Amino acid sequence: MQRIKIADLLRSNEIGKTFTVKGWVRTRRGNKQVNFVALNDGSGINNLQIVVDMNQFDESLIRRITTGAALSVEGELQESQGSAQKVEILAKKIEILGDCDPEKYPLQPKKHSLEFLREIAHLRFRTNTFGAITRVRHAMIFAVHEFFNKKGFYNIHTPIITGSDAEGAGEMFQVTTLDLDNLPRDEKDKIDYSKDFFGKPTNLTVSGQLEGELAALAMSEIYTFGPTFRAENSNTSRHLSEFWMIEPEMAFYDLNDNMDLAEEFLKYLIQYALDHCMDDLLFLSKRQQDEEKNKKEADRSIELIEKLRFVLENSFVRLTYSEAIKILENSKPNKKGKFQYPIQGFGTDLQSEHERYLVEKHFKKPVILTDYPKEIKAFYMKLNEDNSTVRAMDVLFPQIGEIIGGSQREEDYEKLVKRMQEMNIPEEEMWWFLDTRRFGSVPHSGFGLGFERLMLFVTGMTNIRDVIPFPRTPKNAEF
Ligand code: ATP
Ligand code: MN
């Protein structure tokens, strides 16, 4: 008999019909007459209740139905007497597909801390929380592609191994096949990279943008969605060493078009989650409230679904970096010395504490900051007339801080070369990038959305290690 997924069965109302389900046992409880087994196969947050008439089965078989064991069950769908579910399966045949020794199984039918679950990331998919996160993550990936496909953007695979170290977004991981214990040296005793796999030093990419720009300047609108790597030793709850980034790049878009797209995109993703993941979001909302119940009222997050709706219903506030600095300078925490990094006028690189102050305390809405000082932004951003600021835009979200970073790009060859010289970026290595400005250059813009930052926002989780299946962080590459 063909297997039906539990989520589909729970939606079904074919009472009296026989079905086969397969999955993993979450719990078994009951008495001498009847046992209730909660079965989950990952298709949804809700378990299927299997009713086991103890007179119909061998005790030896029932003893093997332990938390974590895998079962195949054939039985009849019936209306449930219990209030927790509408329907349940009355078991006719039970087959143990995989035993699970309860003495040794690390996951007990109780609440485990997120820290502990990170240590058993190979098993945490089997918890309600990670089941929900996995499904929401999938839905968000799908929604990203749907959004851009509907808009006529082309998906581009940009290289993961890069030969340029000019991407400028931070420290990189080197890729090499050289024997580190026995490095080839040239006459000057420098490492001889001509002997390396690619004949030159290579790294893992920190961004697909530069190659994305090449495609946009022919295809008009493209996006990348790939893994990016940063070898920064920033052990925070918002940074991973390996994370996924979505980077649209659009010819003929100025900074305003870019901001409009970013806002529309984020709202689309959030709406998609509300439309397609409500069961999981309700679970995650309750989880968050439980987690915070010991906190003071003022420190509690707003309810997850309310928070998501709030973003949909409000326009993002748009203001310049200079205006933001004035607000921050005059803010209470700055005057009282409460910021870890005090605001030191124009030129201060904003930290997440400042970003969150603007969003959570001052405006109480998502904020897009524009026109940052050129010194604290990348070389490829378009210089403003004032010669001191660039056409950058960062989208700031509650709880997260920066969720998107983007800009209008410098399309003028001379100005771009000048910026590269000022920032010590070797022109020779970037000849291909500069060529786009020599041959049919046009105004264009783009941005990068950190996929796991989006996931933090949508799920209400607070640590980025908990929204990616296998986190990579400094000193941690298990699984
Ligand atoms: P931050 O200042 O928060 O470290 P950034 O300015 O270095 O970020 P960008 O280079 O602008 O980040 O990258 C674009 C987007 O990628 C960011 O807006 C953020 O959403 C995400 N991002 C950046 N670094 C990380 C990281 N280490 N882990 C997860 N997401 C990241
Ligand atoms: Mn940024």
Short mmCIF file of C-alpha atoms and ligand atoms in Angstrom, two decimals:
data_model
loop_
_atom_site.label_atom_id
_atom_site.label_comp_id
_atom_site.label_asym_id
_atom_site.label_seq_id
_atom_site.Cartn_x
_atom_site.Cartn_y
_atom_site.Cartn_z
CA MET A 1 0.00 0.00 0.00
CA GLN A 2 1.26 3.45 -0.95
CA ARG A 3 2.47 5.76 1.80
CA ILE A 4 0.61 8.98 2.48
CA LYS A 5 2.35 11.92 4.12
CA ILE A 6 1.11 12.78 7.56
CA ALA A 7 0.36 16.41 6.70
CA ASP A 8 -1.85 15.26 3.81
CA LEU A 9 -3.58 12.68 5.98
CA LEU A 10 -4.35 15.25 8.68
CA ARG A 11 -6.08 17.37 6.06
CA SER A 12 -8.02 14.41 4.76
CA ASN A 13 -11.57 13.62 5.83
CA GLU A 14 -11.82 10.14 4.33
CA ILE A 15 -12.98 8.63 7.60
CA GLY A 16 -13.06 4.82 7.50
CA LYS A 17 -10.47 4.50 4.74
CA THR A 18 -7.22 2.56 5.28
CA PHE A 19 -3.88 4.32 4.92
CA THR A 20 -0.17 3.58 5.37
CA VAL A 21 2.01 6.14 7.09
CA LYS A 22 5.72 6.07 7.89
CA GLY A 23 7.66 8.23 10.29
CA TRP A 24 9.50 8.58 13.58
CA VAL A 25 7.98 8.20 17.00
CA ARG A 26 7.89 11.35 19.09
CA THR A 27 6.14 9.87 22.13
CA ARG A 28 4.17 6.84 23.28
CA ARG A 29 1.81 6.95 26.23
CA GLY A 30 -1.25 5.10 27.45
CA ASN A 31 -2.37 2.20 29.60
CA LYS A 32 -2.86 -1.60 29.46
CA GLN A 33 -5.77 -1.35 27.03
CA VAL A 34 -4.70 1.34 24.63
CA ASN A 35 -1.54 3.24 23.67
CA PHE A 36 -1.21 6.49 21.77
CA VAL A 37 1.81 6.98 19.54
CA ALA A 38 2.67 10.44 18.17
CA LEU A 39 4.25 9.96 14.75
CA ASN A 40 6.01 12.62 12.67
CA ASP A 41 7.46 12.38 9.17
CA GLY A 42 8.63 15.99 8.75
CA SER A 43 5.68 16.98 6.55
CA GLY A 44 4.24 19.31 9.18
CA ILE A 45 4.41 20.52 12.76
CA ASN A 46 1.47 18.35 13.81
CA ASN A 47 2.02 14.70 14.73
CA LEU A 48 -0.35 11.95 13.70
CA GLN A 49 -1.87 10.10 16.61
CA ILE A 50 -1.74 6.33 16.17
CA VAL A 51 -4.16 4.45 18.39
CA VAL A 52 -2.83 1.02 19.37
CA ASP A 53 -5.26 -1.52 20.80
CA MET A 54 -2.95 -3.45 23.13
CA ASN A 55 -4.90 -6.70 22.68
CA GLN A 56 -4.19 -6.71 18.95
CA PHE A 57 -0.38 -6.57 19.14
CA ASP A 58 2.47 -8.50 20.77
CA GLU A 59 3.92 -6.83 23.80
CA SER A 60 7.40 -7.43 22.38
CA LEU A 61 6.53 -5.29 19.37
CA ILE A 62 4.98 -2.52 21.42
CA ARG A 63 8.05 -2.30 23.64
CA ARG A 64 10.06 -1.40 20.55
CA ILE A 65 7.87 1.64 19.84
CA THR A 66 10.14 4.09 21.61
CA THR A 67 10.93 7.77 21.03
CA GLY A 68 13.03 8.01 17.87
CA ALA A 69 12.09 4.62 16.42
CA ALA A 70 10.96 4.51 12.79
CA LEU A 71 7.62 2.85 12.01
CA SER A 72 5.38 1.91 9.17
CA VAL A 73 1.75 1.81 10.23
CA GLU A 74 -1.28 0.68 8.32
CA GLY A 75 -4.60 1.59 9.78
CA GLU A 76 -8.01 3.14 9.48
CA LEU A 77 -8.61 6.87 9.63
CA GLN A 78 -11.10 7.73 12.34
CA GLU A 79 -12.41 10.80 14.07
CA SER A 80 -10.43 11.41 17.24
CA GLN A 81 -12.00 11.29 20.69
CA GLY A 82 -9.22 13.51 21.99
CA SER A 83 -9.42 17.28 21.63
CA ALA A 84 -5.82 17.71 20.42
CA GLN A 85 -6.51 16.42 16.91
CA LYS A 86 -9.45 15.95 14.56
CA VAL A 87 -8.42 12.60 13.11
CA GLU A 88 -6.23 9.66 14.10
CA ILE A 89 -5.21 6.25 12.78
CA LEU A 90 -6.44 3.07 14.39
CA ALA A 91 -3.49 0.72 13.83
CA LYS A 92 -4.04 -2.59 12.02
CA LYS A 93 -0.43 -3.43 11.15
CA ILE A 94 2.72 -2.00 12.72
CA GLU A 95 6.18 -2.63 11.34
CA ILE A 96 9.32 -1.40 13.10
CA LEU A 97 11.55 -0.01 10.34
CA GLY A 98 14.32 1.11 12.67
CA ASP A 99 14.76 0.53 16.40
CA CYS A 100 15.96 3.32 18.65
CA ASP A 101 17.49 2.47 22.01
CA PRO A 102 15.91 4.90 24.48
CA GLU A 103 18.87 4.51 26.85
CA LYS A 104 21.26 5.83 24.24
CA TYR A 105 19.10 8.20 22.18
CA PRO A 106 20.13 11.80 22.96
CA LEU A 107 16.71 13.29 22.20
CA GLN A 108 14.28 12.74 25.04
CA PRO A 109 10.60 13.63 24.84
CA LYS A 110 11.19 16.88 26.75
CA LYS A 111 12.42 20.39 26.04
CA HIS A 112 16.12 20.57 25.21
CA SER A 113 18.14 23.78 25.17
CA LEU A 114 19.11 25.22 21.79
CA GLU A 115 22.75 25.03 22.86
CA PHE A 116 22.46 21.30 23.49
CA LEU A 117 20.66 20.80 20.18
CA ARG A 118 23.55 22.51 18.37
CA GLU A 119 25.81 19.78 19.71
CA ILE A 120 23.54 17.17 18.16
CA ALA A 121 22.78 19.05 14.96
CA HIS A 122 22.68 15.70 13.16
CA LEU A 123 19.52 14.85 15.12
CA ARG A 124 17.92 18.22 15.72
CA PHE A 125 15.82 17.99 12.55
CA ARG A 126 13.73 15.59 14.62
CA THR A 127 12.58 18.31 17.01
CA ASN A 128 9.51 20.46 16.53
CA THR A 129 11.59 23.62 16.43
CA PHE A 130 14.00 22.47 13.73
CA GLY A 131 11.27 20.80 11.74
CA ALA A 132 9.47 24.15 11.65
CA ILE A 133 12.63 26.07 10.78
CA THR A 134 13.52 23.63 8.01
CA ARG A 135 10.10 24.00 6.43
CA VAL A 136 10.11 27.80 6.70
CA ARG A 137 13.63 27.90 5.26
CA HIS A 138 12.50 25.86 2.29
CA ALA A 139 9.47 28.09 1.76
CA MET A 140 11.67 31.19 1.82
CA ILE A 141 14.11 29.71 -0.71
CA PHE A 142 11.20 28.91 -2.98
CA ALA A 143 9.69 32.38 -2.52
CA VAL A 144 12.99 34.05 -3.44
CA HIS A 145 13.04 32.25 -6.78
CA GLU A 146 9.32 32.83 -7.33
CA PHE A 147 9.63 36.57 -6.69
CA PHE A 148 12.44 37.07 -9.17
CA ASN A 149 11.02 34.69 -11.73
CA LYS A 150 7.74 36.63 -11.74
CA LYS A 151 9.71 39.83 -12.30
CA GLY A 152 11.73 38.46 -15.19
CA PHE A 153 15.07 38.31 -13.39
CA TYR A 154 17.52 35.61 -14.47
CA ASN A 155 19.23 33.46 -11.86
CA ILE A 156 23.00 33.43 -12.33
CA HIS A 157 25.44 31.02 -10.74
CA THR A 158 28.50 33.05 -9.86
CA PRO A 159 31.78 31.34 -8.94
CA ILE A 160 32.39 30.02 -5.45
CA ILE A 161 36.15 29.94 -5.99
CA THR A 162 37.37 33.38 -6.86
CA GLY A 163 40.67 34.64 -8.18
CA SER A 164 40.13 38.23 -7.08
CA ASP A 165 40.57 39.38 -3.53
CA ALA A 166 39.00 42.73 -4.31
CA GLU A 167 35.43 41.94 -3.38
CA GLY A 168 36.16 44.00 -0.32
CA ALA A 169 33.64 42.50 2.06
CA GLY A 170 36.07 41.03 4.53
CA GLU A 171 38.56 38.30 5.27
CA MET A 172 38.60 35.35 2.90
CA PHE A 173 39.28 31.63 3.15
CA GLN A 174 42.13 30.60 0.90
CA VAL A 175 41.64 27.67 -1.49
CA THR A 176 44.80 25.76 -2.27
CA THR A 177 46.12 22.32 -3.13
CA LEU A 178 49.68 23.23 -2.13
CA ASP A 179 51.24 21.09 0.57
CA LEU A 180 51.23 23.43 3.55
CA ASP A 181 54.07 21.51 5.19
CA ASN A 182 56.24 21.84 2.14
CA LEU A 183 55.42 25.03 0.24
CA PRO A 184 57.13 25.70 -3.09
CA ARG A 185 59.24 28.89 -2.94
CA ASP A 186 60.56 31.21 -5.65
CA GLU A 187 64.04 32.86 -5.77
CA LYS A 188 62.89 35.53 -3.32
CA ASP A 189 61.64 32.83 -0.94
CA LYS A 190 58.03 33.87 -1.51
CA ILE A 191 55.38 31.16 -1.93
CA ASP A 192 55.31 30.16 -5.60
CA TYR A 193 51.64 30.21 -6.48
CA SER A 194 52.35 29.29 -10.08
CA LYS A 195 52.58 25.76 -8.65
CA ASP A 196 49.15 26.00 -7.03
CA PHE A 197 46.07 24.39 -8.62
CA PHE A 198 44.93 27.52 -10.47
CA GLY A 199 48.41 28.91 -10.94
CA LYS A 200 47.60 31.83 -8.66
CA PRO A 201 46.16 32.44 -5.18
CA THR A 202 42.43 31.74 -4.95
CA ASN A 203 39.79 32.16 -2.24
CA LEU A 204 36.21 31.29 -1.42
CA THR A 205 33.90 34.07 -2.54
CA VAL A 206 32.53 36.67 -0.11
CA SER A 207 29.94 37.90 -2.63
CA GLY A 208 28.71 37.17 -6.13
CA GLN A 209 28.14 40.83 -6.88
CA LEU A 210 31.04 41.67 -9.18
CA GLU A 211 30.22 38.80 -11.52
CA GLY A 212 26.52 39.59 -11.07
CA GLU A 213 27.20 43.05 -12.45
CA LEU A 214 28.76 41.55 -15.58
CA ALA A 215 25.57 39.60 -16.23
CA ALA A 216 23.26 42.52 -15.43
CA LEU A 217 25.05 44.67 -18.00
CA ALA A 218 23.70 42.37 -20.70
CA MET A 219 20.67 40.62 -19.25
CA SER A 220 19.31 43.76 -17.49
CA GLU A 221 18.01 42.05 -14.35
CA ILE A 222 19.68 39.11 -12.66
CA TYR A 223 20.05 37.64 -9.20
CA THR A 224 22.39 35.23 -7.52
CA PHE A 225 21.54 32.99 -4.58
CA GLY A 226 24.59 31.19 -3.36
CA PRO A 227 26.87 30.42 -0.47
CA THR A 228 29.35 33.07 0.64
CA PHE A 229 32.23 32.72 3.05
CA ARG A 230 33.81 35.11 5.49
CA ALA A 231 36.82 34.25 7.62
CA GLU A 232 36.11 36.93 10.18
CA ASN A 233 36.51 36.07 13.79
CA SER A 234 33.17 37.63 14.68
CA ASN A 235 31.57 35.24 17.09
CA THR A 236 28.16 36.94 17.26
CA SER A 237 24.61 35.66 17.08
CA ARG A 238 24.24 37.30 13.64
CA HIS A 239 27.40 36.15 11.85
CA LEU A 240 28.27 32.85 10.21
CA SER A 241 31.48 31.93 8.42
CA GLU A 242 29.41 30.29 5.68
CA PHE A 243 26.08 31.85 4.82
CA TRP A 244 23.72 32.21 1.88
CA MET A 245 23.20 35.47 0.13
CA ILE A 246 20.70 36.70 -2.44
CA GLU A 247 22.14 39.39 -4.67
CA PRO A 248 19.98 41.00 -7.34
CA GLU A 249 21.72 43.32 -9.77
CA MET A 250 19.72 45.56 -12.10
CA ALA A 251 20.73 47.68 -15.07
CA PHE A 252 18.92 51.03 -15.39
CA TYR A 253 17.97 51.11 -11.66
CA ASP A 254 18.96 54.09 -9.55
CA LEU A 255 19.14 54.12 -5.77
CA ASN A 256 15.41 54.78 -5.39
CA ASP A 257 14.50 51.91 -7.69
CA ASN A 258 16.88 49.77 -5.68
CA MET A 259 15.20 50.70 -2.38
CA ASP A 260 11.76 50.08 -3.85
CA LEU A 261 12.82 46.62 -4.99
CA ALA A 262 14.39 45.75 -1.62
CA GLU A 263 11.26 46.77 0.25
CA GLU A 264 8.94 44.96 -2.14
CA PHE A 265 11.15 41.85 -1.97
CA LEU A 266 11.25 41.67 1.83
CA LYS A 267 7.50 42.21 2.04
CA TYR A 268 6.90 39.51 -0.56
CA LEU A 269 8.94 37.00 1.42
CA ILE A 270 7.19 37.84 4.68
CA GLN A 271 3.76 37.66 3.04
CA TYR A 272 4.73 34.30 1.57
CA ALA A 273 5.66 32.98 5.00
CA LEU A 274 2.32 34.14 6.41
CA ASP A 275 0.44 32.56 3.51
CA HIS A 276 2.27 29.22 3.45
CA CYS A 277 3.83 28.56 6.86
CA MET A 278 1.17 29.57 9.36
CA ASP A 279 1.23 26.31 11.37
CA ASP A 280 4.96 26.56 11.81
CA LEU A 281 4.87 30.28 12.56
CA LEU A 282 2.24 29.74 15.25
CA PHE A 283 4.45 27.10 16.80
CA LEU A 284 7.52 29.36 16.61
CA SER A 285 5.54 32.24 18.07
CA LYS A 286 4.53 30.14 21.07
CA ARG A 287 8.09 28.90 21.42
CA GLN A 288 9.37 32.46 21.55
CA GLN A 289 6.78 33.49 24.12
CA ASP A 290 7.66 30.50 26.32
CA GLU A 291 11.32 31.35 26.00
CA GLU A 292 10.70 34.91 27.11
CA LYS A 293 8.13 34.35 29.81
CA ASN A 294 10.67 35.03 32.56
CA LYS A 295 11.73 38.31 30.99
CA LYS A 296 10.39 41.68 32.09
CA GLU A 297 7.40 42.80 30.04
CA ALA A 298 9.41 45.63 28.47
CA ASP A 299 12.14 43.24 27.28
CA ARG A 300 9.79 40.82 25.56
CA SER A 301 9.58 40.69 21.77
CA ILE A 302 6.32 41.55 20.09
CA GLU A 303 4.42 38.45 19.08
CA LEU A 304 5.93 36.92 15.94
CA ILE A 305 2.94 37.07 13.61
CA GLU A 306 2.03 40.55 14.75
CA LYS A 307 5.64 41.58 14.07
CA LEU A 308 5.55 40.13 10.54
CA ARG A 309 2.21 41.83 9.78
CA PHE A 310 3.55 45.09 11.15
CA VAL A 311 6.38 45.09 8.59
CA LEU A 312 3.92 44.43 5.78
CA GLU A 313 1.62 47.24 6.82
CA ASN A 314 4.23 49.98 7.15
CA SER A 315 6.42 51.78 4.64
CA PHE A 316 10.07 51.61 5.51
CA VAL A 317 11.47 54.93 6.75
CA ARG A 318 14.11 56.29 4.36
CA LEU A 319 16.71 58.75 5.54
CA THR A 320 20.33 59.61 4.99
CA TYR A 321 23.22 58.44 7.10
CA SER A 322 23.90 62.08 8.07
CA GLU A 323 20.35 62.49 9.39
CA ALA A 324 20.69 59.24 11.30
CA ILE A 325 23.93 60.40 12.91
CA LYS A 326 22.17 63.54 14.17
CA ILE A 327 19.38 61.46 15.68
CA LEU A 328 21.88 59.11 17.29
CA GLU A 329 24.05 61.94 18.62
CA ASN A 330 21.05 63.43 20.38
CA SER A 331 19.69 60.10 21.57
CA LYS A 332 19.38 59.24 25.25
CA PRO A 333 21.69 56.20 25.19
CA ASN A 334 24.40 58.23 23.45
CA LYS A 335 24.16 61.13 25.89
CA LYS A 336 24.12 58.79 28.87
CA GLY A 337 27.09 56.84 27.52
CA LYS A 338 25.00 53.69 27.10
CA PHE A 339 26.28 52.79 23.63
CA GLN A 340 29.29 50.50 23.68
CA TYR A 341 30.53 52.49 20.66
CA PRO A 342 29.82 56.23 21.15
CA ILE A 343 28.68 58.23 18.13
CA GLN A 344 31.58 60.35 16.99
CA GLY A 345 29.95 62.44 14.31
CA PHE A 346 29.97 62.00 10.56
CA GLY A 347 32.19 59.06 9.66
CA THR A 348 31.21 56.81 12.56
CA ASP A 349 30.70 53.25 11.32
CA LEU A 350 27.29 52.25 12.65
CA GLN A 351 27.17 49.21 14.90
CA SER A 352 24.16 46.99 15.33
CA GLU A 353 23.32 48.71 18.64
CA HIS A 354 22.91 52.00 16.71
CA GLU A 355 20.95 50.39 13.91
CA ARG A 356 18.61 48.74 16.37
CA TYR A 357 18.12 51.97 18.30
CA LEU A 358 16.95 53.72 15.13
CA VAL A 359 14.59 50.92 14.21
CA GLU A 360 13.29 49.74 17.57
CA LYS A 361 13.29 52.88 19.68
CA HIS A 362 13.27 55.92 17.41
CA PHE A 363 11.23 55.10 14.32
CA LYS A 364 9.67 51.81 15.43
CA LYS A 365 9.70 50.72 11.77
CA PRO A 366 12.20 49.21 9.35
CA VAL A 367 14.61 51.87 8.17
CA ILE A 368 16.64 52.34 4.99
CA LEU A 369 19.74 54.45 5.49
CA THR A 370 21.37 55.97 2.41
CA ASP A 371 24.33 58.09 1.40
CA TYR A 372 27.03 56.80 3.72
CA PRO A 373 30.53 58.34 3.93
CA LYS A 374 32.65 56.89 1.11
CA GLU A 375 35.39 55.90 3.57
CA ILE A 376 33.27 53.22 5.24
CA LYS A 377 31.83 51.69 2.08
CA ALA A 378 33.10 49.63 -0.84
CA PHE A 379 34.93 51.06 -3.85
CA TYR A 380 32.20 50.25 -6.37
CA MET A 381 29.50 52.46 -4.85
CA LYS A 382 28.50 55.54 -6.84
CA LEU A 383 30.02 58.76 -5.56
CA ASN A 384 27.59 61.61 -4.86
CA GLU A 385 28.10 65.17 -6.12
CA ASP A 386 29.32 66.14 -2.64
CA ASN A 387 32.39 63.97 -3.25
CA SER A 388 32.14 62.66 0.29
CA THR A 389 29.17 60.28 0.38
CA VAL A 390 28.21 57.29 -1.77
CA ARG A 391 24.85 56.05 -2.97
CA ALA A 392 24.71 53.19 -0.48
CA MET A 393 21.60 51.80 1.16
CA ASP A 394 21.38 49.56 4.20
CA VAL A 395 18.02 48.13 5.21
CA LEU A 396 17.77 47.87 8.99
CA PHE A 397 15.31 45.56 10.73
CA PRO A 398 14.17 45.21 14.32
CA GLN A 399 16.05 42.53 16.28
CA ILE A 400 18.52 42.08 13.38
CA GLY A 401 20.07 45.41 12.48
CA GLU A 402 21.42 45.28 8.92
CA ILE A 403 19.52 42.74 6.84
CA ILE A 404 20.34 44.16 3.39
CA GLY A 405 23.34 46.11 2.16
CA GLY A 406 23.33 47.60 -1.32
CA SER A 407 24.07 50.57 -3.52
CA GLN A 408 23.85 52.23 -6.86
CA ARG A 409 27.11 51.27 -8.57
CA GLU A 410 29.68 53.66 -9.97
CA GLU A 411 29.19 53.40 -13.74
CA ASP A 412 31.76 56.05 -14.70
CA TYR A 413 35.10 54.53 -15.70
CA GLU A 414 37.28 57.44 -14.58
CA LYS A 415 35.61 57.83 -11.21
CA LEU A 416 35.72 54.11 -10.55
CA VAL A 417 39.43 53.88 -11.35
CA LYS A 418 40.09 56.84 -9.07
CA ARG A 419 38.23 55.17 -6.18
CA MET A 420 40.15 51.95 -6.76
CA GLN A 421 43.44 53.80 -6.61
CA GLU A 422 42.42 55.59 -3.41
CA MET A 423 41.48 52.26 -1.84
CA ASN A 424 44.53 50.35 -3.12
CA ILE A 425 42.58 47.95 -5.28
CA PRO A 426 44.80 46.55 -8.03
CA GLU A 427 43.40 47.62 -11.40
CA GLU A 428 45.23 44.90 -13.34
CA GLU A 429 43.34 42.17 -11.50
CA MET A 430 40.00 43.87 -12.11
CA TRP A 431 40.35 44.46 -15.84
CA TRP A 432 37.24 42.44 -16.58
CA PHE A 433 35.14 44.43 -14.12
CA LEU A 434 36.44 47.71 -15.51
CA ASP A 435 35.65 46.59 -19.05
CA THR A 436 31.92 46.88 -18.30
CA ARG A 437 32.50 50.60 -17.68
CA ARG A 438 34.41 50.93 -20.92
CA PHE A 439 31.88 49.20 -23.16
CA GLY A 440 28.29 50.39 -22.94
CA SER A 441 28.22 51.28 -19.26
CA VAL A 442 24.84 52.24 -17.77
CA PRO A 443 23.54 53.27 -14.36
CA HIS A 444 22.85 50.14 -12.33
CA SER A 445 22.20 49.03 -8.78
CA GLY A 446 21.97 45.98 -6.59
CA PHE A 447 21.95 44.66 -3.06
CA GLY A 448 22.68 41.64 -0.91
CA LEU A 449 20.20 40.02 1.45
CA GLY A 450 21.71 37.71 4.04
CA PHE A 451 19.39 34.72 3.86
CA GLU A 452 19.98 33.63 7.47
CA ARG A 453 19.31 37.17 8.72
CA LEU A 454 15.96 36.96 6.96
CA MET A 455 15.40 33.58 8.59
CA LEU A 456 16.12 35.05 12.02
CA PHE A 457 13.50 37.68 11.43
CA VAL A 458 10.83 35.38 10.05
CA THR A 459 11.24 32.66 12.68
CA GLY A 460 11.92 34.89 15.70
CA MET A 461 14.96 32.78 16.55
CA THR A 462 17.73 34.78 18.17
CA ASN A 463 20.88 32.89 17.20
CA ILE A 464 21.89 32.55 13.55
CA ARG A 465 23.33 29.08 14.33
CA ASP A 466 19.77 27.89 14.73
CA VAL A 467 18.40 28.90 11.32
CA ILE A 468 20.90 27.06 9.13
CA PRO A 469 21.11 23.26 9.29
CA PHE A 470 24.86 22.99 9.82
CA PRO A 471 26.39 26.24 11.05
CA ARG A 472 30.01 27.08 10.33
CA THR A 473 31.49 29.51 12.85
CA PRO A 474 35.00 30.12 14.20
CA LYS A 475 36.33 26.86 15.70
CA ASN A 476 33.22 24.97 14.68
CA ALA A 477 32.81 22.84 11.57
CA GLU A 478 31.26 19.68 13.02
CA PHE A 479 28.84 17.59 10.97
P1 ATP B 1 27.60 43.33 9.09
O1 ATP B 1 27.98 44.79 9.16
O2 ATP B 1 26.30 43.00 9.74
O3 ATP B 1 28.72 42.41 9.49
P2 ATP B 1 28.29 43.53 6.32
O4 ATP B 1 28.10 44.98 6.12
O5 ATP B 1 29.66 42.99 6.48
O6 ATP B 1 27.37 43.03 7.55
P3 ATP B 1 27.58 42.96 3.56
O7 ATP B 1 28.95 42.75 3.08
O8 ATP B 1 26.91 44.23 3.24
O9 ATP B 1 27.56 42.72 5.16
O10 ATP B 1 26.68 41.70 3.17
C1 ATP B 1 25.33 41.80 2.75
C2 ATP B 1 24.38 41.11 3.70
O11 ATP B 1 24.83 39.80 4.05
C3 ATP B 1 24.26 41.81 5.05
O12 ATP B 1 23.33 42.85 4.96
C4 ATP B 1 23.77 40.69 5.95
O13 ATP B 1 22.39 40.48 5.80
C5 ATP B 1 24.48 39.48 5.40
N1 ATP B 1 25.70 39.12 6.13
C6 ATP B 1 26.88 39.76 6.12
N2 ATP B 1 27.82 39.12 6.84
C7 ATP B 1 27.20 38.02 7.34
C8 ATP B 1 27.63 36.92 8.16
N3 ATP B 1 28.89 36.85 8.58
N4 ATP B 1 26.74 35.96 8.45
C9 ATP B 1 25.47 36.03 8.00
N5 ATP B 1 25.00 37.03 7.22
C10 ATP B 1 25.85 38.01 6.89
MN MN B 2 26.77 45.88 4.69
#
